[in-house]
Short mmCIF file of C-alpha atoms in Angstrom, two decimals:
data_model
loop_
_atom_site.label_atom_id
_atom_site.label_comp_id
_atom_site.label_asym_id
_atom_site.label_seq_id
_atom_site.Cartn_x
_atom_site.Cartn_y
_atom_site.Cartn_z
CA UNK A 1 24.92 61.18 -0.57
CA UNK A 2 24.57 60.51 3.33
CA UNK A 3 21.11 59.83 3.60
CA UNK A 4 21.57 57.19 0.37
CA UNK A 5 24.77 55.52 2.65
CA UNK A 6 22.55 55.81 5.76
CA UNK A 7 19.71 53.97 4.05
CA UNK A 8 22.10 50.91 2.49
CA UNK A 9 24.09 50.72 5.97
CA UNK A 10 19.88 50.11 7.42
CA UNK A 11 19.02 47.91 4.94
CA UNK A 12 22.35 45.69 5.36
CA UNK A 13 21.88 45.55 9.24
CA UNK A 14 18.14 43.99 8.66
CA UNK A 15 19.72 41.73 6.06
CA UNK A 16 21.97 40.38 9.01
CA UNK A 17 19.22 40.36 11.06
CA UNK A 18 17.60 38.19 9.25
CA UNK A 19 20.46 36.41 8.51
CA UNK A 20 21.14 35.83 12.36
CA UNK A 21 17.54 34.78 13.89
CA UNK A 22 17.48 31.61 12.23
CA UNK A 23 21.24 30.92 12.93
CA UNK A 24 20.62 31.63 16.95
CA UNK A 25 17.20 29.68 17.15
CA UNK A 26 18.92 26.36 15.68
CA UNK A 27 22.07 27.41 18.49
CA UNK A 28 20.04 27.60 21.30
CA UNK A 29 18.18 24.18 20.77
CA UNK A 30 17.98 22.35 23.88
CA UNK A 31 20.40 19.83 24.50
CA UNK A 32 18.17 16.99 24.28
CA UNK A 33 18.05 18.12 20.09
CA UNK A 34 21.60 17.52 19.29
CA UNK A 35 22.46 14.68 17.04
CA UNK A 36 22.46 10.91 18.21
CA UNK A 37 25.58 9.18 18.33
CA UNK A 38 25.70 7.50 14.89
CA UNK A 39 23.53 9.53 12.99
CA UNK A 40 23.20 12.24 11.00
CA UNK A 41 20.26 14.81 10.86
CA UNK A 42 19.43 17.49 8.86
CA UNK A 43 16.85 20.59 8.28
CA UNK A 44 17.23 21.18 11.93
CA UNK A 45 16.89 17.27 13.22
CA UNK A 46 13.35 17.02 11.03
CA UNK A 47 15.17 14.43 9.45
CA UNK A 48 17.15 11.75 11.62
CA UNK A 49 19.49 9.38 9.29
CA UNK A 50 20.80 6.46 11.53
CA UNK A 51 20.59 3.54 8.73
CA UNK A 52 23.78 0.91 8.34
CA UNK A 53 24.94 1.87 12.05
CA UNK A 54 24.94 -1.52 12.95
CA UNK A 55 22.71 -0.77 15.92
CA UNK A 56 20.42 -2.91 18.13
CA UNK A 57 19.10 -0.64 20.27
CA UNK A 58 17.26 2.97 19.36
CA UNK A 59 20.25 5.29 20.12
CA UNK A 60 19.19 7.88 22.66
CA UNK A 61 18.72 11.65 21.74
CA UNK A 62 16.63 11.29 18.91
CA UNK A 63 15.13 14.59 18.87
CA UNK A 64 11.70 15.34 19.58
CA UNK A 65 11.50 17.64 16.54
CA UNK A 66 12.00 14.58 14.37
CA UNK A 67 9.80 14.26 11.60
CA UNK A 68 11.53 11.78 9.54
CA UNK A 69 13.85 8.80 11.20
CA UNK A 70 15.77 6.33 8.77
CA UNK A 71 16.89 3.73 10.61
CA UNK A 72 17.21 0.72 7.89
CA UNK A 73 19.72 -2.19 7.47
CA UNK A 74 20.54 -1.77 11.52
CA UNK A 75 20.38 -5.46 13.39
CA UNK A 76 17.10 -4.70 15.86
CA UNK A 77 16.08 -8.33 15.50
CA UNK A 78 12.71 -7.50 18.07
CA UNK A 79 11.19 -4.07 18.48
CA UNK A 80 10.12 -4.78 22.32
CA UNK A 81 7.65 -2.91 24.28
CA UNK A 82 8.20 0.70 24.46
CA UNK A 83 11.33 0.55 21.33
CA UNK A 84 10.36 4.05 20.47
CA UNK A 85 9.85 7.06 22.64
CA UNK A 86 7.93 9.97 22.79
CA UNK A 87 7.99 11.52 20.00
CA UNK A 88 5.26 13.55 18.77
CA UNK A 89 6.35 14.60 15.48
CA UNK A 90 7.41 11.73 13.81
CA UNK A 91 5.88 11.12 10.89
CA UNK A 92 7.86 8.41 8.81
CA UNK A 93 9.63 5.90 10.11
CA UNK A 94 12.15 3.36 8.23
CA UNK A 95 13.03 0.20 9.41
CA UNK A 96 14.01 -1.83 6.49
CA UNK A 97 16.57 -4.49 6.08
CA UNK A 98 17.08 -4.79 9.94
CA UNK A 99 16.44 -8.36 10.94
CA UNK A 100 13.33 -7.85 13.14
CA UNK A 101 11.60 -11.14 13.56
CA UNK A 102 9.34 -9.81 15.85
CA UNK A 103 7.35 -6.91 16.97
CA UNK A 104 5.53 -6.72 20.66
CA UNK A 105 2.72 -5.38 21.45
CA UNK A 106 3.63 -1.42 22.82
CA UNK A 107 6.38 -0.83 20.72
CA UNK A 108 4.99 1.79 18.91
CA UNK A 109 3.73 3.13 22.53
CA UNK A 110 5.96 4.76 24.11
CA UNK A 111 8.53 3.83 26.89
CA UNK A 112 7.82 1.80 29.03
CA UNK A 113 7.82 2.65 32.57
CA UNK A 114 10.82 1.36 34.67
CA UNK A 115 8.55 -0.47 36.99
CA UNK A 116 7.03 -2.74 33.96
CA UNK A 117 10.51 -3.26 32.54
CA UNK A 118 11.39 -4.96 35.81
CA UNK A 119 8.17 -7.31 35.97
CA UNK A 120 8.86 -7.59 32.43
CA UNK A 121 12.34 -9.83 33.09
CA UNK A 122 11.08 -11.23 36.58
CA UNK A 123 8.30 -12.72 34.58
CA UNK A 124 9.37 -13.67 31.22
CA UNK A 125 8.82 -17.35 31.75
CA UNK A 126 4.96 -17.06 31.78
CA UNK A 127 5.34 -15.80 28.17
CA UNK A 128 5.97 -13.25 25.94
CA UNK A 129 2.27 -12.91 24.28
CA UNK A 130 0.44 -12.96 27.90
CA UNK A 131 3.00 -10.43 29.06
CA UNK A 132 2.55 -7.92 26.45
CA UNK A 133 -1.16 -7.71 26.83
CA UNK A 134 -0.62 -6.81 30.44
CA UNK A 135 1.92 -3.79 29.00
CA UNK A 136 0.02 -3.11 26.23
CA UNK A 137 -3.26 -2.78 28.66
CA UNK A 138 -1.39 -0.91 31.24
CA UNK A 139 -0.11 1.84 28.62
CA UNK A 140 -3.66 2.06 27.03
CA UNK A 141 -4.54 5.75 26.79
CA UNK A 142 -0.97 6.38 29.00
CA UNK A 143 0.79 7.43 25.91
CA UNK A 144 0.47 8.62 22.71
CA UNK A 145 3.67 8.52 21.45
CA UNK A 146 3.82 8.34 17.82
CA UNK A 147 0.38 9.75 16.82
CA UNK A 148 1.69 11.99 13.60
CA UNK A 149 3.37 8.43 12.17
CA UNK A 150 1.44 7.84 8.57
CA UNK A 151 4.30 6.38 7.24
CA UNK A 152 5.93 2.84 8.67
CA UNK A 153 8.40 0.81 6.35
CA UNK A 154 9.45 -3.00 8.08
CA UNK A 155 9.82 -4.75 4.52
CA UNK A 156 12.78 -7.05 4.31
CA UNK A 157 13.01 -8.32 7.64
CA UNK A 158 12.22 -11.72 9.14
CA UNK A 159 8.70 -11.26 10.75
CA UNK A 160 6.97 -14.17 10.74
CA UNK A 161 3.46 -12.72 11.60
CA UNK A 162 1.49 -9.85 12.88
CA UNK A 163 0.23 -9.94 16.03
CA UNK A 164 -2.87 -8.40 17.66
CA UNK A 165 -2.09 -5.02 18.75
CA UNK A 166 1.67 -4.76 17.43
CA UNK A 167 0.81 -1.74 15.46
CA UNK A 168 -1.38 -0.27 18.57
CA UNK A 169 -0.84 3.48 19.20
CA UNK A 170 -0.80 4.56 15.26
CA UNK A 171 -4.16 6.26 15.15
CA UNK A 172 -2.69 7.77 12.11
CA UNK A 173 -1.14 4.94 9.56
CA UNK A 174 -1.66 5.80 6.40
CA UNK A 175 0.86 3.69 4.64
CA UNK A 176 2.90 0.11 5.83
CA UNK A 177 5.35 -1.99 3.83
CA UNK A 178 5.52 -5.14 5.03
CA UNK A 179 7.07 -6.55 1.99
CA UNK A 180 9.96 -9.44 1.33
CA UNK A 181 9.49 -10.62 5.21
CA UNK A 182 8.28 -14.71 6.41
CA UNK A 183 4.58 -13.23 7.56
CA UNK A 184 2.29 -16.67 7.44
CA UNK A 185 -0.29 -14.78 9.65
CA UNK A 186 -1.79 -11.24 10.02
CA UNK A 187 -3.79 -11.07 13.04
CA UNK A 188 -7.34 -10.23 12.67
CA UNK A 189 -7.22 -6.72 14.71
CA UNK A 190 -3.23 -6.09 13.60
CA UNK A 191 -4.01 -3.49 11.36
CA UNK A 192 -5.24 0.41 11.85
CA UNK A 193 -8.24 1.40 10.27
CA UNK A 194 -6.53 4.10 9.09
CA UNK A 195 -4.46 2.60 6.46
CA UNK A 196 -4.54 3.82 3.08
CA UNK A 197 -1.83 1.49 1.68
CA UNK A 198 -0.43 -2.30 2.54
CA UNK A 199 2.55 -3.92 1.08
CA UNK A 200 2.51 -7.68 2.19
CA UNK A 201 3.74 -8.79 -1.01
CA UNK A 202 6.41 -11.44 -1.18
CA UNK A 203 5.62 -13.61 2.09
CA UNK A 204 4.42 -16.75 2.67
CA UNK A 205 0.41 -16.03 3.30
CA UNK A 206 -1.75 -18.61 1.70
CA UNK A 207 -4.97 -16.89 1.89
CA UNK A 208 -6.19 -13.33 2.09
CA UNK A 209 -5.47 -11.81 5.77
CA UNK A 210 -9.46 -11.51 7.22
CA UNK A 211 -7.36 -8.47 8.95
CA UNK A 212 -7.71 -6.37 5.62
CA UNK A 213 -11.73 -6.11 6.62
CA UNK A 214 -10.49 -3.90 9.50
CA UNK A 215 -8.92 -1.15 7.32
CA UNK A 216 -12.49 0.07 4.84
CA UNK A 217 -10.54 3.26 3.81
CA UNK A 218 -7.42 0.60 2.30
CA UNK A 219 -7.13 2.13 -1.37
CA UNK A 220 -3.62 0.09 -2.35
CA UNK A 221 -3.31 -3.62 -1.38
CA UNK A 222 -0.14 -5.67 -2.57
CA UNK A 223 -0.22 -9.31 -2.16
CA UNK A 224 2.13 -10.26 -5.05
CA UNK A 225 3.88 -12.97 -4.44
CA UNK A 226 2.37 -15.29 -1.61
CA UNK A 227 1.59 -18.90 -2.55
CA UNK A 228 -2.52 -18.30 -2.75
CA UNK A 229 -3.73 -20.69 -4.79
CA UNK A 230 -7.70 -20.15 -4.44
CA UNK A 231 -9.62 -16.38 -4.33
CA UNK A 232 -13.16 -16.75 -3.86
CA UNK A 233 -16.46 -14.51 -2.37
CA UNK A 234 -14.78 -14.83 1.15
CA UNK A 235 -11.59 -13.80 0.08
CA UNK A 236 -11.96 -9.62 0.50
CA UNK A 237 -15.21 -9.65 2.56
CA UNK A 238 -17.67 -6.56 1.58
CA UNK A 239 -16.00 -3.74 3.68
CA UNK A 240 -13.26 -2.45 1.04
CA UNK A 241 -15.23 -0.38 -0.96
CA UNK A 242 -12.16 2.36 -0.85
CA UNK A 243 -10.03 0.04 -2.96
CA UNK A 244 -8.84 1.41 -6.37
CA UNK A 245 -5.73 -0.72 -6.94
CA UNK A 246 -5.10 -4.61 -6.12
CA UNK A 247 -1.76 -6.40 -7.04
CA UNK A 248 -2.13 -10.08 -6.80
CA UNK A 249 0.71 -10.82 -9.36
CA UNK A 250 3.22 -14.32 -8.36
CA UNK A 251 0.52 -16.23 -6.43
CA UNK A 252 0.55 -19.59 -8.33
CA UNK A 253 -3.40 -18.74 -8.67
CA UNK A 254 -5.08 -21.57 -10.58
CA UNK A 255 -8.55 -20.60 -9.77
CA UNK A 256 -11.10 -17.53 -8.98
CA UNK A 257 -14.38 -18.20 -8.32
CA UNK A 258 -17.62 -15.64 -9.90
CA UNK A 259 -17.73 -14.19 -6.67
CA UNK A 260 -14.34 -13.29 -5.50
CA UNK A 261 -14.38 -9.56 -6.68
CA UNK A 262 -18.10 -8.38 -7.00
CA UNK A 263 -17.77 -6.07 -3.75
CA UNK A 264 -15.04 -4.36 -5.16
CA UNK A 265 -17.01 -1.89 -6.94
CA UNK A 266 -14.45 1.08 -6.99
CA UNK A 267 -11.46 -1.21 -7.95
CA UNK A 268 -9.60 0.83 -11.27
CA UNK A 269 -6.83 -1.46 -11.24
CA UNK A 270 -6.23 -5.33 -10.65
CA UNK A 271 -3.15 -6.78 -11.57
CA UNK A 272 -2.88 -10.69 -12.13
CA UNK A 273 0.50 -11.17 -14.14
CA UNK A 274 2.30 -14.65 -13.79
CA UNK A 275 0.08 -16.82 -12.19
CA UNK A 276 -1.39 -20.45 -13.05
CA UNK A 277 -5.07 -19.27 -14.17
CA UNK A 278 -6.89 -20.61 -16.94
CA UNK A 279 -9.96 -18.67 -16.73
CA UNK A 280 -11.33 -15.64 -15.58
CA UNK A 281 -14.99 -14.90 -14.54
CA UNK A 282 -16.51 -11.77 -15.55
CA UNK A 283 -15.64 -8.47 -13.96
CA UNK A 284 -19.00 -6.64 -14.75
CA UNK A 285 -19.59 -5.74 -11.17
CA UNK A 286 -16.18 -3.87 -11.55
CA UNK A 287 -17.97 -0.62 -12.96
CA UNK A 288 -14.58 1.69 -12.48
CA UNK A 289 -12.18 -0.84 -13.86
CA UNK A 290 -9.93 0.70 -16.90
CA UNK A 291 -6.42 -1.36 -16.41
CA UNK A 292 -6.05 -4.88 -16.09
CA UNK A 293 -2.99 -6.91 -16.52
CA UNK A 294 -3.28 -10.48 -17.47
CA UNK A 295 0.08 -12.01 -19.01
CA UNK A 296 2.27 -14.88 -17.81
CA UNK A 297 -1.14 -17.26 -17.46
CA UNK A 298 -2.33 -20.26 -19.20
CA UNK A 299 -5.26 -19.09 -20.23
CA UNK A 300 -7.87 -21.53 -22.50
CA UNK A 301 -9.64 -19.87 -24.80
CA UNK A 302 -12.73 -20.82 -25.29
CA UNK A 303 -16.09 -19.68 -24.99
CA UNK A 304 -15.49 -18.59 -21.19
CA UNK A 305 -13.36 -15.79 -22.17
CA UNK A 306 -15.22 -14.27 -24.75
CA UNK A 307 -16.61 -11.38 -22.23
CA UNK A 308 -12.71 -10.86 -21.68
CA UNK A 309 -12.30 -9.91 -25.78
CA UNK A 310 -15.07 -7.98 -25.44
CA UNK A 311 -14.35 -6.41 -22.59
CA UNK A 312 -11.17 -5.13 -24.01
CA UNK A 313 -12.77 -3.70 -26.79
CA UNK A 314 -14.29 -1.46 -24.47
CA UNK A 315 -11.23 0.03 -22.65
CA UNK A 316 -9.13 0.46 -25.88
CA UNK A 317 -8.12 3.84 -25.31
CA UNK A 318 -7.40 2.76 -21.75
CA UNK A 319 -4.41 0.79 -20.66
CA UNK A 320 -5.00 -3.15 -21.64
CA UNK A 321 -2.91 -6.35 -21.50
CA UNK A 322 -2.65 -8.47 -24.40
CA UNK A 323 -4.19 -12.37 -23.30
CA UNK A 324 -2.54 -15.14 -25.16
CA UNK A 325 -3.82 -18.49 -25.21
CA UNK A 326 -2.23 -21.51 -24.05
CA UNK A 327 -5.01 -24.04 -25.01
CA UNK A 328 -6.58 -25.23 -27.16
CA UNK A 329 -3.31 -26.33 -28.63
CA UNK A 330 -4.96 -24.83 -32.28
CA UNK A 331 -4.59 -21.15 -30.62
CA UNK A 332 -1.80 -21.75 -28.64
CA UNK A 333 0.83 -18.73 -28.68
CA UNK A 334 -1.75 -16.46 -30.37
CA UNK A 335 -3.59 -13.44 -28.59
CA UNK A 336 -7.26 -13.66 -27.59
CA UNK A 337 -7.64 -9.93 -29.44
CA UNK A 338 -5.01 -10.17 -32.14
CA UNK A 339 -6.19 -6.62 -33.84
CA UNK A 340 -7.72 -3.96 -31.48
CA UNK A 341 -9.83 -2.58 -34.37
CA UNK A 342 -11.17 -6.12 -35.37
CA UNK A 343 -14.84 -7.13 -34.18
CA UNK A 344 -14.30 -10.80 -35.46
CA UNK A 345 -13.40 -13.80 -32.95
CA UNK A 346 -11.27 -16.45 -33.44
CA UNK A 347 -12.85 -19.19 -35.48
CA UNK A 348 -12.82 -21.63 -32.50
CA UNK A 349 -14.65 -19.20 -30.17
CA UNK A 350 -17.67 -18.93 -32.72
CA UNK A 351 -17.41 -22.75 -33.72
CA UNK A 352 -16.09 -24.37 -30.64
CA UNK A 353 -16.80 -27.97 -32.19
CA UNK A 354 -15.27 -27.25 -35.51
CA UNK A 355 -12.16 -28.56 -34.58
CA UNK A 356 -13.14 -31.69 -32.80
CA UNK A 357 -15.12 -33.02 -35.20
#
């Protein structure tokens, strides 16, 4: 009877044991990891909550432990040189919904030393853009301060472009939403190579950013909802042959020239919903392409579009979009491929005079 008491009153100690290690490592975390003023953090300040804190400043304290830091619908209007500190963990970032209309050059490098801070506001009448090459030069290399980040969210704010080097010091970028800002311009060396994913959708771009040529490993591009009217050969140069999925839904397209997709040889998915086309060259470079969404056009059909009918035939058992015609006014409101199993065309595709005689 002892020895069985001996062994549970063992077995309960190690249990407490246990127990206590993880409750004394998270007591004796250095100062420097409690919580900021204004936030809240959790799993042992991996994850940093300071959104809707009305800030306009980073608070200080963020710990360096921080993996994930929420810091959306705060009023930062400009991320300046140095915004963020050290911290080598971070992963994530949200900045959402904050009011940022601009973003220097270093502010994803680290602080900025106390000596550039003063020549920063002794010479801030030569101009902002000189100056921050000068800080972003001087830091080159001096800190690497947020080389984990892969994820960075800036979407509903007021940016009104991208500059050269704004996003310097994220060797790492995998994914950035930039959606729902005023971007008219993307510098051409804004954007990591690194980048995996790019949200620019709903801003006021009228042509494809040349910057995109910069990131070859891009697999996701958004553009939805920019006023491009035109997409030809020039529009996604030959460098993004990572791309599997392209949303270029909203852009009051009227035309796309033969050209405009051929290098986009991996592409699985293109998405051109709501827009003012009327045609549609063929896709036959686009080898990998099963889903393609065409509705909310004005498409003609005529003899232009029968590779479309056919192509569809093709990808049944994949997901399709259903094309219907706007013109000519004898098909309008019925579908270029009313019945999936059908191999006929409509009468007017295989007698395109019949009804102008």
């Amino acid at each position: 009877g002892h020895s069985w008491r001996d062994a549970m009153s063992r077995l309960w100690i190690m249990v407490l044991v246990l127990l206590w290690i993880p409750v004394m490592a998270i007591a004796q975390l250095p100062g420097n990891a409690q919580c900021p003023v204004n936030c809240s953090c959790f799993f042992s300040q991996w994850f940093v909550r300071c959104s809707n804190a009305s800030l306009s400043s980073l608070p200080p304290g963020i710990p360096n432990a921080t993996v994930e830091l929420d810091l959306q619908h705060n009023q930062f209007s400009t991320l300046s040189a140095g915004f963020f500190p050290e911290l080598a963990e971070i992963s994530i970032i949200y900045l959402g919904s904050s009011g940022i209309h601009q973003v220097e050059p270093g502010a994803f490098q680290g602080e900025v030393p106390h000596d550039q801070r003063l020549l920063k506001h002794r010479t801030f009448d030569i101009g902002l853009t000189w100056l921050g090459v000068c800080v972003s030069l001087s830091l080159s290399g001096g800190f690497s301060s947020l080389k984990q980040l892969s994820v960075l969210d800036l979407s509903n704010n007021l940016l009104l472009e991208l500059s050269d080097q704004a996003l310097h010091g994220l060797p790492r970028l995998r994914r950035l939403y930039l959606s729902a800002n005023r971007i008219t311009n993307v510098s051409s060396k804004a954007l990591p190579g690194s980048l995996r994913a790019l949200s620019l959708d709903e801003n006021q771009l009228t042509s494809v950013p040349a910057a995109i040529r910069t990131s070859p490993m891009l697999s996701t591009l958004q553009l939805s909802g920019n006023p491009i009217r035109k997409l030809t050969s020039l529009s996604f140069g030959r460098r993004l042959r990572s791309l599997r999925q392209l949303f270029l839904d909203g852009l009051a397209l009227e035309q796309i020239t033969n050209l405009a997709f051929t290098r986009l040889r991996w592409l699985e998915l293109l998405s051109l919903r709501n827009n003012s086309l009327e045609s549609l060259p063929p896709l036959s470079s686009l080898k990998s392409l099963s889903t393609l969404y065409l509705t909310g056009n004005k498409w003609r059909c005529d003899c232009n579009l029968i590779w479309l009918r056919t192509w569809q035939k093709k990808v049944l058992r994949k997901e399709r979009s259903p094309v219907e015609c706007s013109s000519p006014e004898v098909l309008q409101g019925q579908l270029l491929c009313k019945d999936q199993h059908s191999s006929s065309l409509p009468i007017s595709l295989l007698h395109p005079l019949s009804h102008s005689l």
